[in-house]
Tab-separated table of C-alpha atoms and ligand atoms in Angstrom:
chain	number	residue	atom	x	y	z
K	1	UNK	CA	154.642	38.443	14.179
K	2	UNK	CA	152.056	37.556	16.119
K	3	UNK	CA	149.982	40.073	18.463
K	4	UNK	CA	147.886	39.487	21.314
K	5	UNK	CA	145.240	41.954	21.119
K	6	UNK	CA	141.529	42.169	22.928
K	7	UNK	CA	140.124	40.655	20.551
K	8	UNK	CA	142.712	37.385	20.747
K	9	UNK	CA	144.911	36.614	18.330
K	10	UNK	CA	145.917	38.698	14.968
K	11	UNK	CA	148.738	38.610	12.178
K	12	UNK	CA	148.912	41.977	11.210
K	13	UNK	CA	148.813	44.409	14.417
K	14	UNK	CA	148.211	48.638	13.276
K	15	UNK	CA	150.919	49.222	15.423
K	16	UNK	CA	153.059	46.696	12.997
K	17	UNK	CA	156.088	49.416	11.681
K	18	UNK	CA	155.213	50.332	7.723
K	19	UNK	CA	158.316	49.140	6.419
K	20	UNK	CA	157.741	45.648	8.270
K	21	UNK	CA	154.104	45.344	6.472
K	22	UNK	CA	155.432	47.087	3.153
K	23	UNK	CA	157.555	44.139	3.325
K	24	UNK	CA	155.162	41.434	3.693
K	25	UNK	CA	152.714	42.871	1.379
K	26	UNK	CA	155.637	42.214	-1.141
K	27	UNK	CA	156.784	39.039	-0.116
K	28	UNK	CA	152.892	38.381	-0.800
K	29	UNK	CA	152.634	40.111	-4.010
K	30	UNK	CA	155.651	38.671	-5.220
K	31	UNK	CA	154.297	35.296	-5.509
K	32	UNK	CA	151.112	36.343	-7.376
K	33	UNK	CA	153.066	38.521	-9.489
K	34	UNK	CA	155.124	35.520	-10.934
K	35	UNK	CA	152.596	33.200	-11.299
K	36	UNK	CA	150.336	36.421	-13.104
K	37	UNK	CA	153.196	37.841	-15.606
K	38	UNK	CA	153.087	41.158	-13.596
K	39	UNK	CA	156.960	42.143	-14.726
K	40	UNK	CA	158.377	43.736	-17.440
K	41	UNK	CA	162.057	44.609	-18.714
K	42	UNK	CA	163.014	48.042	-19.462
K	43	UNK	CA	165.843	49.067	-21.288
K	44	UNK	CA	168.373	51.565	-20.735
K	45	UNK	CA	171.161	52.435	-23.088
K	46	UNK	CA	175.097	52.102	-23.191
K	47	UNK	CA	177.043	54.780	-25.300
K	48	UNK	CA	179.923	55.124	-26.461
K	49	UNK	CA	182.069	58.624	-26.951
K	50	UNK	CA	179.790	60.279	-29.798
K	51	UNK	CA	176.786	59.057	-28.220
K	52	UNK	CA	176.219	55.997	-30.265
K	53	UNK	CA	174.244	53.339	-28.780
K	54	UNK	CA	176.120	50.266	-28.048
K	55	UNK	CA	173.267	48.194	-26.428
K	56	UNK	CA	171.264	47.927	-22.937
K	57	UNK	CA	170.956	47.286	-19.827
K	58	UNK	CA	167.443	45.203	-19.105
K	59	UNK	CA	166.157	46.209	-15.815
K	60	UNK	CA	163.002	44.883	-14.539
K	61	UNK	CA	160.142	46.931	-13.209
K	62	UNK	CA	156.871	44.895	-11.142
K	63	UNK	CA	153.376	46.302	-13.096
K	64	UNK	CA	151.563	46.104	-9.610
K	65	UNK	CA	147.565	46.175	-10.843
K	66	UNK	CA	146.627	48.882	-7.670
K	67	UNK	CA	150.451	50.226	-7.088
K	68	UNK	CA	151.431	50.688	-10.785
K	69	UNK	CA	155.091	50.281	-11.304
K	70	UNK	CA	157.313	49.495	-8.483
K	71	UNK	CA	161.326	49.440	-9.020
K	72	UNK	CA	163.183	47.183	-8.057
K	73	UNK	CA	165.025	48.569	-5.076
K	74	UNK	CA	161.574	47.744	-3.303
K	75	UNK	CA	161.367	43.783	-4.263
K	76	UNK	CA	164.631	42.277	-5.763
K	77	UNK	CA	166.528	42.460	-2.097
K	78	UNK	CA	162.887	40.772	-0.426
K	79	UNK	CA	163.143	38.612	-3.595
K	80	UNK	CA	166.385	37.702	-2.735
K	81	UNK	CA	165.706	37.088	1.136
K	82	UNK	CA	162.850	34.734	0.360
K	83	UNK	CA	164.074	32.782	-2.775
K	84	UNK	CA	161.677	34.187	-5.343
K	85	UNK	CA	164.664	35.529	-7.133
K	86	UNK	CA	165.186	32.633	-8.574
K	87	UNK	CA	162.008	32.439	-11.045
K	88	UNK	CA	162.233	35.568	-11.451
K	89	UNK	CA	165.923	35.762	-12.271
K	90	UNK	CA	165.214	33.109	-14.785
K	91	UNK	CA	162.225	34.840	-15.730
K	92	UNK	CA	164.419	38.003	-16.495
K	93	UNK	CA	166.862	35.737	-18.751
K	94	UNK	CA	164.039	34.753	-20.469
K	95	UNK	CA	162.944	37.935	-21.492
K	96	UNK	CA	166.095	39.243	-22.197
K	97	UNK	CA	166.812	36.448	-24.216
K	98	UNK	CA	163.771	36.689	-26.448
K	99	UNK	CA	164.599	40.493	-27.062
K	100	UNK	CA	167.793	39.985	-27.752
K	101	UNK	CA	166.184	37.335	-30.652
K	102	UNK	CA	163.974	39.901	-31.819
K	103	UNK	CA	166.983	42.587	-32.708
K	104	UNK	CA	169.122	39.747	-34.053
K	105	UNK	CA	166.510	39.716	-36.529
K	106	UNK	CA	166.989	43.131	-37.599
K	107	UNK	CA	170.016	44.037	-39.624
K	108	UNK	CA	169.993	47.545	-38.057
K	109	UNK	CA	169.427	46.127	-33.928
K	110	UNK	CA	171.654	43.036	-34.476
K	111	UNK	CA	174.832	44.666	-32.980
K	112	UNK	CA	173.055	45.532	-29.694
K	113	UNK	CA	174.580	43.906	-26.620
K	114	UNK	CA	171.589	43.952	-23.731
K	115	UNK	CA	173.275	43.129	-20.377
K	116	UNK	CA	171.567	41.234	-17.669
K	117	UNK	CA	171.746	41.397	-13.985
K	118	UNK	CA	172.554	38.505	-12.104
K	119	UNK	CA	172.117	37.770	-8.500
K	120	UNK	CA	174.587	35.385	-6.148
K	121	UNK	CA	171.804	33.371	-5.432
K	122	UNK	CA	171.417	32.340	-9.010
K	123	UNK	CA	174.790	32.113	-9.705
K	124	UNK	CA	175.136	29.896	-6.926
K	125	UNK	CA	172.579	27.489	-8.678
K	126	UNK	CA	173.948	23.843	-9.375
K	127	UNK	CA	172.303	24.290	-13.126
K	128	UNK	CA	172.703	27.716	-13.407
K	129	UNK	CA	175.187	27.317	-16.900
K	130	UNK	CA	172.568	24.491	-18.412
K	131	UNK	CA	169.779	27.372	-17.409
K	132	UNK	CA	171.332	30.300	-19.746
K	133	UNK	CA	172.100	28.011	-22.268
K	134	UNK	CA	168.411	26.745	-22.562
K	135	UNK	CA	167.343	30.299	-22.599
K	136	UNK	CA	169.711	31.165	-25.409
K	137	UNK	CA	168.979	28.026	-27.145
K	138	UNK	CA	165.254	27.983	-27.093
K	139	UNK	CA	164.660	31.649	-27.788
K	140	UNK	CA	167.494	31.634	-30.673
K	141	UNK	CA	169.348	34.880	-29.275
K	142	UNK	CA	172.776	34.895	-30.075
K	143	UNK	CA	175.035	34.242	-27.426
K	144	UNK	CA	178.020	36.814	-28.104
K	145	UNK	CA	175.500	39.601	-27.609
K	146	UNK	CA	174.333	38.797	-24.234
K	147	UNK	CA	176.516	40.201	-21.059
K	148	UNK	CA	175.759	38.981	-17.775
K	149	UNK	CA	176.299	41.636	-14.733
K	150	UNK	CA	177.485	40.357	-11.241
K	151	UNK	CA	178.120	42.070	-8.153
K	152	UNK	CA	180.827	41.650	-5.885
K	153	UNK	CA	178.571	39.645	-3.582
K	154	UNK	CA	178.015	37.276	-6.107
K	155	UNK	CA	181.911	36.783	-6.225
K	156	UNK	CA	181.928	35.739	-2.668
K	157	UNK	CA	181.111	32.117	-3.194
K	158	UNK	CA	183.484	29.158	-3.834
K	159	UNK	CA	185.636	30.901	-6.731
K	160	UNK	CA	186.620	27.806	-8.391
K	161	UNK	CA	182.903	27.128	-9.146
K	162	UNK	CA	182.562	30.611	-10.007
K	163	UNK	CA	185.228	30.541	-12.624
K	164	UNK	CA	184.116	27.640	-13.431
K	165	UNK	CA	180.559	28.713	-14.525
K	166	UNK	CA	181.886	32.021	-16.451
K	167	UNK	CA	184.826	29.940	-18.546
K	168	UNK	CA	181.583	27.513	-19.750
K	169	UNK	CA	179.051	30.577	-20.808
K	170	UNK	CA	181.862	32.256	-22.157
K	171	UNK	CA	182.988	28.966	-24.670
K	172	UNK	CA	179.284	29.766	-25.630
K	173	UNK	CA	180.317	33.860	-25.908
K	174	UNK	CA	178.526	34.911	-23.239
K	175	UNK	CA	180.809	38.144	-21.793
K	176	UNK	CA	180.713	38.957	-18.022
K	177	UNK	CA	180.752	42.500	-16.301
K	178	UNK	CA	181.287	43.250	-12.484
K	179	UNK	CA	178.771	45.302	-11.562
K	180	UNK	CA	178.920	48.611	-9.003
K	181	UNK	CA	182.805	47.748	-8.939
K	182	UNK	CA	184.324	49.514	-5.929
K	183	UNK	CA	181.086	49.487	-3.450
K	184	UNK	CA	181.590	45.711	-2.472
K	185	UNK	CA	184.002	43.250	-0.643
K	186	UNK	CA	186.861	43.139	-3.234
K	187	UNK	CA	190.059	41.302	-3.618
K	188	UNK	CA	192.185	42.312	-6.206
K	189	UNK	CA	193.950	38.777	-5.832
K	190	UNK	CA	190.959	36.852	-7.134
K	191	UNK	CA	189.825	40.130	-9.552
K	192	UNK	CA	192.774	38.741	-11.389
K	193	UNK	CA	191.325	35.131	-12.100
K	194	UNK	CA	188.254	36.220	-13.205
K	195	UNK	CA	187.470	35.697	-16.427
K	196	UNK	CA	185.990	39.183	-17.024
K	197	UNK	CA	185.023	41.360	-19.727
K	198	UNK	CA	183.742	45.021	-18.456
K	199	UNK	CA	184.577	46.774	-14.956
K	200	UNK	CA	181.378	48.981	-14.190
K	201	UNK	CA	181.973	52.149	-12.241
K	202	UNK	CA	179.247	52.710	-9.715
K	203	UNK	CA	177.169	55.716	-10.033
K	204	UNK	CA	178.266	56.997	-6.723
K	205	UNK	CA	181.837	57.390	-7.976
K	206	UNK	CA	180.398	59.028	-10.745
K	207	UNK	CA	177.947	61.206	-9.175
K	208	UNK	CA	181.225	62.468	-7.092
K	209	UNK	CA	183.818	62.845	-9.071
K	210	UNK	CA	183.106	66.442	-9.431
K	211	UNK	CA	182.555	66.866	-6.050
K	212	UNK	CA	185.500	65.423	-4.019
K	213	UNK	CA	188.593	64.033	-4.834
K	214	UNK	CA	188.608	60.756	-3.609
K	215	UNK	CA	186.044	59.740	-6.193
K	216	UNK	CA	187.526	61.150	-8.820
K	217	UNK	CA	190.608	58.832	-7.579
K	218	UNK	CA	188.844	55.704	-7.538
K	219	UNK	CA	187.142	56.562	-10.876
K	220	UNK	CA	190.629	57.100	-12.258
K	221	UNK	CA	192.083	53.775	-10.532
K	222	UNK	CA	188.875	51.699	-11.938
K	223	UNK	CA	189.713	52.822	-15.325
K	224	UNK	CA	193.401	51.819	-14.786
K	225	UNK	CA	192.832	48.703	-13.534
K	226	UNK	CA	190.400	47.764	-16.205
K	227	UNK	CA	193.578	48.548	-18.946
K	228	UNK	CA	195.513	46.954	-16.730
K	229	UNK	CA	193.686	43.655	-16.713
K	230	UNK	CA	192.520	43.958	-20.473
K	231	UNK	CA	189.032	44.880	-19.877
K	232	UNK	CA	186.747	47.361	-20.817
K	233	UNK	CA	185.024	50.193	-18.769
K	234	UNK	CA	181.545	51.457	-18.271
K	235	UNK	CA	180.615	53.986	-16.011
K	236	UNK	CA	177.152	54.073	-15.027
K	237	UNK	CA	174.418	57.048	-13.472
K	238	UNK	CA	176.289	59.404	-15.759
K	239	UNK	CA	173.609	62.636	-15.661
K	240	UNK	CA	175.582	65.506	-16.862
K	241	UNK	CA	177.934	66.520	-19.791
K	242	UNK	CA	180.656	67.538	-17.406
K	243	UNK	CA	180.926	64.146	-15.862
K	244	UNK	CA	181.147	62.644	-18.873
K	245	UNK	CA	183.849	65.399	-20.018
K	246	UNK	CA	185.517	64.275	-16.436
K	247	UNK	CA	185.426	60.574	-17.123
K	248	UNK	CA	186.506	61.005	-20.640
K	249	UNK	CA	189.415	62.692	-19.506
K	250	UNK	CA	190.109	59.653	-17.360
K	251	UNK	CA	189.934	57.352	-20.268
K	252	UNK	CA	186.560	55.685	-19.898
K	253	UNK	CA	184.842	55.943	-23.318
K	254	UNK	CA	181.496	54.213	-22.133
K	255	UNK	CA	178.549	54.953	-20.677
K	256	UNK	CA	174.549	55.178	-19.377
K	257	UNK	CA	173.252	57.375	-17.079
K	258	UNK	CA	170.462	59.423	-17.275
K	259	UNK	CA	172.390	62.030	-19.655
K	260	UNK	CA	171.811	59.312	-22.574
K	261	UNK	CA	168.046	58.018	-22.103
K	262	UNK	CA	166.098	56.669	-18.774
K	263	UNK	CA	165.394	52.806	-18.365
K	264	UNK	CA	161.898	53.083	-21.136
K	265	UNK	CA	159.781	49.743	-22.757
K	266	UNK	CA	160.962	48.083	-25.717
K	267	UNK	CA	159.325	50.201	-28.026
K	268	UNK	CA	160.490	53.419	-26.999
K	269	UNK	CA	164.510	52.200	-27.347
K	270	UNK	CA	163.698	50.847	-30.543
K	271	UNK	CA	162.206	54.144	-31.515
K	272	UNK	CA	165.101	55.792	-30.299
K	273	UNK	CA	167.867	53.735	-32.035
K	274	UNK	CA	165.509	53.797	-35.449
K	275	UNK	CA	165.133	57.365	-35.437
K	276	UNK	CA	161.634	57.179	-36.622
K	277	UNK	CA	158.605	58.746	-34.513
M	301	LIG	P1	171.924	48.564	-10.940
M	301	LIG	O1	172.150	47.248	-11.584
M	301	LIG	O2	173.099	49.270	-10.372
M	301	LIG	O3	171.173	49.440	-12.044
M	301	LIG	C1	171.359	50.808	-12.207
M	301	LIG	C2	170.274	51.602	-11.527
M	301	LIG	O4	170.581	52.992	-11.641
M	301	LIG	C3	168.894	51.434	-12.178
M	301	LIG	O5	167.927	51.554	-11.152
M	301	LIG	C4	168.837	52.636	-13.113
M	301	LIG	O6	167.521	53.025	-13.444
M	301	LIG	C5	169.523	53.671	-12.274
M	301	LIG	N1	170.106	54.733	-13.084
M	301	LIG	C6	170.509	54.655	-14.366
M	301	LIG	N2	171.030	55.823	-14.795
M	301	LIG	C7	170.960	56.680	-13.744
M	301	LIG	C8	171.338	58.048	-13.560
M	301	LIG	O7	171.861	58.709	-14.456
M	301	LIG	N3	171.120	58.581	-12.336
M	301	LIG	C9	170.555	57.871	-11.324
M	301	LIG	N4	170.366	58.473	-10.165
M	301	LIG	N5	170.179	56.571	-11.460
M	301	LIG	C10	170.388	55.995	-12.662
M	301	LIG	P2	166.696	50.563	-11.076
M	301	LIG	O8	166.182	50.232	-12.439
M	301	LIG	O9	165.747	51.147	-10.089
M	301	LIG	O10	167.354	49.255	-10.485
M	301	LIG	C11	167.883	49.229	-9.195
M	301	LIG	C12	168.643	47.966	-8.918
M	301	LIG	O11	167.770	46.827	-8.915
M	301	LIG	C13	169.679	47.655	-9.970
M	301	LIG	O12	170.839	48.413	-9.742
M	301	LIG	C14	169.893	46.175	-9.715
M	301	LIG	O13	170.759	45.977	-8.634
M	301	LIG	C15	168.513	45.720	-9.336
M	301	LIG	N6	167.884	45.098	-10.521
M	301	LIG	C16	167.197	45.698	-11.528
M	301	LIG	N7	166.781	44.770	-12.412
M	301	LIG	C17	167.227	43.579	-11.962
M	301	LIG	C18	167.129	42.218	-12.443
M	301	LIG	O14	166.555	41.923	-13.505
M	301	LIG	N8	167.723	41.258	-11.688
M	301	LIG	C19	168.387	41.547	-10.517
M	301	LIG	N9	168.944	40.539	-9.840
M	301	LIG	N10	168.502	42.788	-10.058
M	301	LIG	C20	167.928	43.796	-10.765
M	302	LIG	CA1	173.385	46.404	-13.160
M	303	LIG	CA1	175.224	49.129	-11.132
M	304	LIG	CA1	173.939	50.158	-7.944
């Protein structure tokens, strides 16, 4: 926005609201941060019933050089906005990718699955398929271990070419999970023609289904729907024992949430699954 102050013109006015300058300090620091390596993946795990660790969830965090880390509820919807989520949404693929090579040379990490959030914008990409296979291909991480997360919103593009792109990465066996299911525009008619592996409960339902009712309900109905369909179920933000008691009883067996182990580095998760340290 441009100001016309005493002094003539200036771009960024005091009076400019914080959020508005927060944002294009990002939008800034985005663009450095990309071409400097500033991001890293952590890694949060997915349980199943007696707590065994299934695989991950990478989730990127921005290593800001004055800020320290930021999460990415403060740059991946101003990524999104301005385009920059599409190197680094590629960039996250990447990473994942090569981490997922790493276990698959382990005998005791090969099993992990590490799931991998995708935005609509780079679904929507014309080479999107061609981009995850490259990924896979050149970092030698095995395909059936890698799970791709979409939201709703990225659902609400042509279908056919939706479909499309899933029934090619899944040939490859790539698996696909809808992400915060049950917070987003829905339609159970094209649910059905999805070639889906996982429903994901949102943490909200989660966080209160000991609370009220109603999301106790929709936890319940997610789960059904999943059996109904032939899919699995993970509920996510799970924090205490009794929710996972509640969702149990509901007949969801998986799960991550804070109750299990925090997003943490590389290291740390390997630590954790090695029981060494
Ligand atoms: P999300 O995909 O729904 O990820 C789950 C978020 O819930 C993560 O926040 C995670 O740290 C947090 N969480 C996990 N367990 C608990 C819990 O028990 N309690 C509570 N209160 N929170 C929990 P995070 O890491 O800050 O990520 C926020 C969002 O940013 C993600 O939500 C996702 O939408 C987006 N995001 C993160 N990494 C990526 C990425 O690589 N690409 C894209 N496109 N989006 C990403
Ligand atoms: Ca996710
Ligand atoms: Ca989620
Ligand atoms: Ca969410």
């Amino acid at each position: 926005a441009k100001i016309s102050g005493s002094s003539g013109w200036c771009f960024f006015d005091t009076s400019m609201p914080e959020q508005v300058r927060e944002r294009s300090e990002i939008d800034a620091g985005l663009r450095i941060a990309l071409e400097q390596d500033q991001f890293v993946l952590h890694y949060q795990p997915q349980v199943d019933d007696d707590g065994r660790i299934l695989g991950a969830e990478a989730l990127v965090r921005w290593l800001h050089p004055q800020q320290g880390m930021i999460s990415p509820g403060r740059f991946v919807p101003i990524a999104e906005q301005n385009g920059l989520i599409l190197p680094l949404g590629n960039w996250v693929l990447w990473a994942a990718c090569r981490q997922l090579a790493h276990w698959a040379d382990d005998p005791r990490l090969a099993h992990l699955t590490l799931a991998v959030n995708v935005s609509a914008n780079q679904l929507a990409q014309a080479d999107f398929v061609d981009r995850v296979l490259a990924a896979l291909t050149e970092t030698g991480a095995p395909a059936k271990r890698l799970k791709l997360e979409l939201t709703e919103s990225a659902l609400a593009q042509e279908i056919e070419s939706v479909i499309d792109k899933m029934n090619q990465l899944k040939e490859h066996g790539v698996s696909f999970s809808l992400d915060d299911f049950g917070t987003g525009y829905s339609s159970l008619n094209y649910l059905n023609r999805l070639p889906l592996d996982q429903l994901k409960i949102d943490q909200s339902f989660v966080q209160g289904m000991l609370q009220d009712t109603n999301s106790a309900e929709i936890a319940q109905m997610i789960v059904l729907l999943a059996e109904r369909m032939g899919l699995s179920v993970l509920a996510e933000g799970v924090e205490t024992p009794d929710q996972q008691v509640a969702l149990q009883k509901r007949g969801c067996h998986q799960f991550q949430g804070y109750l299990f182990g925090r997003p943490m580095p590389a290291e740390e998760f390997e630590r954790m699954l090695l029981g060494r340290d």
